[in-house]
Amino acid sequence: MEKSGRIEMIIGPMFSGKSSELIRRVNRYMIAGYKVQAYKPRIDNRYGTDVIASHDNEKLKAVAVSHVGQIYSRLEKDTAVVAIDEVQFLDDGILFMADWLAASGRIFIASGLNLDFRGEPFPFMGSSRTMAELIVRADRVDMLSAICTYAENGLNCGCEATRTQRIVNGEPASYDSPLIMVGASEAYEARCRNHHFVPNAPVLHLR
Ligand SMILES: [Zn+2]
């Protein structure tokens, strides 16, 4: 039987359960006897380098890679599924790699942030190309949401959150703040559109 490859994307803000969904989907294939190779960008050291882990402690063995070429060089002939967590932190070579893997009859499943803290398409490492290009290539896209944790007078918003609020030293991060700020205390929260604050963002004008 000829196998048909595909690209599946799991996207959304932080705290929307993307890694859990990736692990769940990959586990189904492993139970069915498919050979899986899982990867994560080396930059993401939250839970060690050799596992994909969700916030609720599910784990999947994965290889940490620092560029997309390492996914190709490690690819084994009989691998049916290639899974990648936090795919937005890789280089834009992933755009070609995803199409190539699908064309070779493999299932490519990736999870990642669609938007950066500014609410703009997440750019691949060192590139002007973004996650948007990978998402539009997909055969299936699941966009997950979190719950907005903005609170006013002790009341939580509780709306569906589609954005990630970056907070630096207790304040919403400025549009032009660098991605890495040495010595600053940083936090991230899931927010709805109304409660996503980006000081100094370009104003949208209707002409
Ligand atoms: Zn809200």
mmCIF file of C-alpha atoms and ligand atoms in Angstrom:
data_model
loop_
_atom_site.group_PDB
_atom_site.id
_atom_site.type_symbol
_atom_site.label_atom_id
_atom_site.label_comp_id
_atom_site.label_asym_id
_atom_site.label_seq_id
_atom_site.Cartn_x
_atom_site.Cartn_y
_atom_site.Cartn_z
ATOM 1 C CA MET A 1 0.000 0.000 0.000
ATOM 2 C CA GLU A 2 1.447 3.369 -0.965
ATOM 3 C CA LYS A 3 1.730 5.673 2.013
ATOM 4 C CA SER A 4 0.663 9.276 1.725
ATOM 5 C CA GLY A 5 2.612 11.790 3.732
ATOM 6 C CA ARG A 6 1.212 14.842 5.431
ATOM 7 C CA ILE A 7 2.000 17.921 7.497
ATOM 8 C CA GLU A 8 0.121 18.425 10.762
ATOM 9 C CA MET A 9 0.484 21.599 12.826
ATOM 10 C CA ILE A 10 -0.522 22.166 16.448
ATOM 11 C CA ILE A 11 -0.409 25.891 17.199
ATOM 12 C CA GLY A 12 -1.544 28.391 19.815
ATOM 13 C CA PRO A 13 -0.238 30.562 22.666
ATOM 14 C CA MET A 14 1.751 29.375 25.671
ATOM 15 C CA PHE A 15 -0.222 27.266 28.183
ATOM 16 C CA SER A 16 -2.644 25.984 25.508
ATOM 17 C CA GLY A 17 -1.491 22.355 25.810
ATOM 18 C CA LYS A 18 0.392 22.098 22.501
ATOM 19 C CA SER A 19 3.077 19.740 23.814
ATOM 20 C CA SER A 20 0.457 17.501 25.468
ATOM 21 C CA GLU A 21 -1.422 17.261 22.174
ATOM 22 C CA LEU A 22 1.793 16.471 20.282
ATOM 23 C CA ILE A 23 2.671 13.725 22.775
ATOM 24 C CA ARG A 24 -0.866 12.312 22.617
ATOM 25 C CA ARG A 25 -0.823 12.137 18.837
ATOM 26 C CA VAL A 26 2.634 10.606 18.637
ATOM 27 C CA ASN A 27 1.749 7.983 21.267
ATOM 28 C CA ARG A 28 -1.105 6.755 19.051
ATOM 29 C CA TYR A 29 1.336 6.094 16.227
ATOM 30 C CA MET A 30 3.801 4.340 18.544
ATOM 31 C CA ILE A 31 1.033 2.088 19.884
ATOM 32 C CA ALA A 32 0.150 1.247 16.266
ATOM 33 C CA GLY A 33 3.769 0.239 15.637
ATOM 34 C CA TYR A 34 4.944 3.196 13.549
ATOM 35 C CA LYS A 35 8.575 4.229 13.855
ATOM 36 C CA VAL A 36 8.741 7.736 15.334
ATOM 37 C CA GLN A 37 11.665 10.171 15.564
ATOM 38 C CA ALA A 38 11.054 13.184 17.801
ATOM 39 C CA TYR A 39 13.054 16.401 17.992
ATOM 40 C CA LYS A 40 13.153 19.676 19.843
ATOM 41 C CA PRO A 41 15.287 22.789 19.371
ATOM 42 C CA ARG A 42 18.371 22.812 21.566
ATOM 43 C CA ILE A 43 17.447 26.309 22.794
ATOM 44 C CA ASP A 44 14.543 24.995 24.854
ATOM 45 C CA ASN A 45 16.160 23.593 27.994
ATOM 46 C CA ARG A 46 13.148 23.738 30.266
ATOM 47 C CA TYR A 47 13.027 20.027 30.992
ATOM 48 C CA GLY A 48 16.459 18.730 29.992
ATOM 49 C CA THR A 49 17.652 18.009 26.487
ATOM 50 C CA ASP A 50 16.382 14.537 25.702
ATOM 51 C CA VAL A 51 12.625 14.707 26.246
ATOM 52 C CA ILE A 52 9.624 16.661 25.063
ATOM 53 C CA ALA A 53 7.649 17.401 28.206
ATOM 54 C CA SER A 54 4.302 19.035 28.756
ATOM 55 C CA HIS A 55 3.459 21.318 31.660
ATOM 56 C CA ASP A 56 1.474 18.413 33.123
ATOM 57 C CA ASN A 57 4.516 16.123 33.091
ATOM 58 C CA GLU A 58 3.886 13.842 30.137
ATOM 59 C CA LYS A 59 7.134 12.991 28.398
ATOM 60 C CA LEU A 60 8.361 11.803 25.016
ATOM 61 C CA LYS A 61 11.965 10.913 24.172
ATOM 62 C CA ALA A 62 13.399 13.468 21.760
ATOM 63 C CA VAL A 63 16.721 14.560 20.303
ATOM 64 C CA ALA A 64 17.734 18.201 20.775
ATOM 65 C CA VAL A 65 18.929 19.750 17.500
ATOM 66 C CA SER A 66 20.493 23.137 16.846
ATOM 67 C CA HIS A 67 19.604 23.286 13.138
ATOM 68 C CA VAL A 68 17.271 21.571 10.699
ATOM 69 C CA GLY A 69 20.096 19.763 8.879
ATOM 70 C CA GLN A 70 20.501 17.522 11.937
ATOM 71 C CA ILE A 71 16.952 16.246 11.493
ATOM 72 C CA TYR A 72 17.819 15.102 7.982
ATOM 73 C CA SER A 73 21.178 13.579 8.901
ATOM 74 C CA ARG A 74 19.604 11.553 11.728
ATOM 75 C CA LEU A 75 16.584 10.443 9.713
ATOM 76 C CA GLU A 76 16.260 6.668 9.506
ATOM 77 C CA LYS A 77 14.922 4.982 6.414
ATOM 78 C CA ASP A 78 11.996 3.253 8.079
ATOM 79 C CA THR A 79 10.842 6.277 10.097
ATOM 80 C CA ALA A 80 7.165 6.943 9.451
ATOM 81 C CA VAL A 81 6.542 9.883 11.779
ATOM 82 C CA VAL A 82 8.746 12.915 12.490
ATOM 83 C CA ALA A 83 7.575 14.984 15.464
ATOM 84 C CA ILE A 84 8.952 18.379 16.517
ATOM 85 C CA ASP A 85 8.058 20.445 19.570
ATOM 86 C CA GLU A 86 8.623 24.237 19.771
ATOM 87 C CA VAL A 87 9.233 24.247 16.024
ATOM 88 C CA GLN A 88 9.226 28.077 15.932
ATOM 89 C CA PHE A 89 12.740 28.076 17.444
ATOM 90 C CA LEU A 90 14.284 26.273 14.440
ATOM 91 C CA ASP A 91 15.691 27.858 11.272
ATOM 92 C CA ASP A 92 13.606 28.377 8.134
ATOM 93 C CA GLY A 93 15.071 25.214 6.576
ATOM 94 C CA ILE A 94 12.119 23.527 8.278
ATOM 95 C CA LEU A 95 9.825 24.859 5.510
ATOM 96 C CA PHE A 96 11.576 22.727 2.891
ATOM 97 C CA MET A 97 12.129 19.838 5.315
ATOM 98 C CA ALA A 98 8.423 19.553 6.194
ATOM 99 C CA ASP A 99 7.401 19.441 2.526
ATOM 100 C CA TRP A 100 10.187 16.988 1.731
ATOM 101 C CA LEU A 101 9.232 14.631 4.571
ATOM 102 C CA ALA A 102 5.577 14.683 3.481
ATOM 103 C CA ALA A 103 6.597 14.054 -0.143
ATOM 104 C CA SER A 104 8.626 11.041 1.031
ATOM 105 C CA GLY A 105 5.432 9.538 2.486
ATOM 106 C CA ARG A 106 6.119 10.462 6.103
ATOM 107 C CA ILE A 107 3.886 12.147 8.654
ATOM 108 C CA PHE A 108 5.349 15.418 9.931
ATOM 109 C CA ILE A 109 3.737 16.655 13.156
ATOM 110 C CA ALA A 110 4.948 19.890 14.725
ATOM 111 C CA SER A 111 3.764 22.044 17.585
ATOM 112 C CA GLY A 112 4.711 25.634 18.224
ATOM 113 C CA LEU A 113 3.775 29.243 18.783
ATOM 114 C CA ASN A 114 2.042 30.896 15.830
ATOM 115 C CA LEU A 115 2.530 34.384 17.309
ATOM 116 C CA ASP A 116 5.392 36.071 19.160
ATOM 117 C CA PHE A 117 4.892 38.225 22.264
ATOM 118 C CA ARG A 118 4.025 41.187 20.009
ATOM 119 C CA GLY A 119 1.137 39.239 18.479
ATOM 120 C CA GLU A 120 2.952 38.961 15.131
ATOM 121 C CA PRO A 121 3.785 35.786 13.141
ATOM 122 C CA PHE A 122 6.678 34.055 14.919
ATOM 123 C CA PRO A 123 9.859 34.381 12.813
ATOM 124 C CA PHE A 124 12.160 31.388 12.406
ATOM 125 C CA MET A 125 15.638 31.706 13.885
ATOM 126 C CA GLY A 126 17.617 34.423 12.080
ATOM 127 C CA SER A 127 15.038 34.696 9.292
ATOM 128 C CA SER A 128 12.294 37.012 8.075
ATOM 129 C CA ARG A 129 10.220 33.924 7.162
ATOM 130 C CA THR A 130 7.669 32.942 9.786
ATOM 131 C CA MET A 131 5.530 30.148 11.211
ATOM 132 C CA ALA A 132 2.728 31.453 8.975
ATOM 133 C CA GLU A 133 4.465 29.866 5.969
ATOM 134 C CA LEU A 134 4.652 26.480 7.671
ATOM 135 C CA ILE A 135 1.034 26.654 8.826
ATOM 136 C CA VAL A 136 -0.328 27.362 5.329
ATOM 137 C CA ARG A 137 1.585 24.343 3.973
ATOM 138 C CA ALA A 138 -0.112 21.991 6.442
ATOM 139 C CA ASP A 139 -2.731 19.364 5.615
ATOM 140 C CA ARG A 140 -4.181 19.765 9.084
ATOM 141 C CA VAL A 141 -3.972 22.671 11.541
ATOM 142 C CA ASP A 142 -5.240 22.566 15.103
ATOM 143 C CA MET A 143 -5.223 25.926 16.826
ATOM 144 C CA LEU A 144 -5.480 25.539 20.585
ATOM 145 C CA SER A 145 -6.357 28.287 23.043
ATOM 146 C CA ALA A 146 -5.588 28.845 26.709
ATOM 147 C CA ILE A 147 -7.599 30.737 29.332
ATOM 148 C CA CYS A 148 -6.917 34.449 29.810
ATOM 149 C CA THR A 149 -5.422 34.992 33.258
ATOM 150 C CA TYR A 150 -5.708 38.789 33.260
ATOM 151 C CA ALA A 151 -7.266 39.891 36.551
ATOM 152 C CA GLU A 152 -8.819 43.182 37.614
ATOM 153 C CA ASN A 153 -10.051 43.854 41.172
ATOM 154 C CA GLY A 154 -9.567 40.178 41.959
ATOM 155 C CA LEU A 155 -11.735 39.031 39.040
ATOM 156 C CA ASN A 156 -10.269 36.787 36.333
ATOM 157 C CA CYS A 157 -11.118 37.453 32.687
ATOM 158 C CA GLY A 158 -11.472 33.760 31.826
ATOM 159 C CA CYS A 159 -11.958 34.330 28.063
ATOM 160 C CA GLU A 160 -10.304 32.141 25.434
ATOM 161 C CA ALA A 161 -6.668 33.243 25.205
ATOM 162 C CA THR A 162 -5.033 33.252 21.771
ATOM 163 C CA ARG A 163 -2.040 35.396 22.677
ATOM 164 C CA THR A 164 1.028 35.258 24.916
ATOM 165 C CA GLN A 165 1.659 38.256 27.174
ATOM 166 C CA ARG A 166 5.312 38.917 27.917
ATOM 167 C CA ILE A 167 5.979 40.623 31.235
ATOM 168 C CA VAL A 168 9.384 42.136 32.016
ATOM 169 C CA ASN A 169 10.100 43.408 35.526
ATOM 170 C CA GLY A 170 6.375 43.303 36.282
ATOM 171 C CA GLU A 171 5.276 45.394 33.258
ATOM 172 C CA PRO A 172 4.000 44.439 29.775
ATOM 173 C CA ALA A 173 7.027 44.120 27.484
ATOM 174 C CA SER A 174 7.527 46.934 24.996
ATOM 175 C CA TYR A 175 7.103 46.174 21.271
ATOM 176 C CA ASP A 176 10.805 46.864 20.705
ATOM 177 C CA SER A 177 12.163 44.928 23.710
ATOM 178 C CA PRO A 178 14.890 42.439 22.760
ATOM 179 C CA LEU A 179 14.017 38.736 22.794
ATOM 180 C CA ILE A 180 16.677 38.027 25.409
ATOM 181 C CA MET A 181 17.103 40.463 28.302
ATOM 182 C CA VAL A 182 19.993 39.639 30.607
ATOM 183 C CA GLY A 183 19.213 40.138 34.287
ATOM 184 C CA ALA A 184 15.537 41.020 33.798
ATOM 185 C CA SER A 185 12.831 39.035 35.538
ATOM 186 C CA GLU A 186 10.535 37.689 32.860
ATOM 187 C CA ALA A 187 7.177 35.989 32.876
ATOM 188 C CA TYR A 188 4.600 34.918 30.320
ATOM 189 C CA GLU A 189 0.813 34.696 30.637
ATOM 190 C CA ALA A 190 -1.967 33.547 28.342
ATOM 191 C CA ARG A 191 -4.210 36.456 27.323
ATOM 192 C CA CYS A 192 -7.250 37.160 25.177
ATOM 193 C CA ARG A 193 -7.050 39.818 22.468
ATOM 194 C CA ASN A 194 -8.500 42.524 24.771
ATOM 195 C CA HIS A 195 -5.956 41.903 27.506
ATOM 196 C CA HIS A 196 -2.864 41.509 25.346
ATOM 197 C CA PHE A 197 -0.799 44.643 25.934
ATOM 198 C CA VAL A 198 2.136 45.678 23.743
ATOM 199 C CA PRO A 199 3.287 49.216 24.618
ATOM 200 C CA ASN A 200 4.799 51.146 21.681
ATOM 201 C CA ALA A 201 3.263 48.820 19.070
ATOM 202 C CA PRO A 202 2.576 50.479 15.700
ATOM 203 C CA VAL A 203 -0.973 51.888 15.688
ATOM 204 C CA LEU A 204 -3.357 50.271 13.190
ATOM 205 C CA HIS A 205 -4.991 52.883 10.938
ATOM 206 C CA LEU A 206 -7.933 52.296 8.614
ATOM 207 C CA ARG A 207 -7.481 54.321 5.465
HETATM 208 ZN ZN ZN B 1 -8.915 38.543 28.834
#
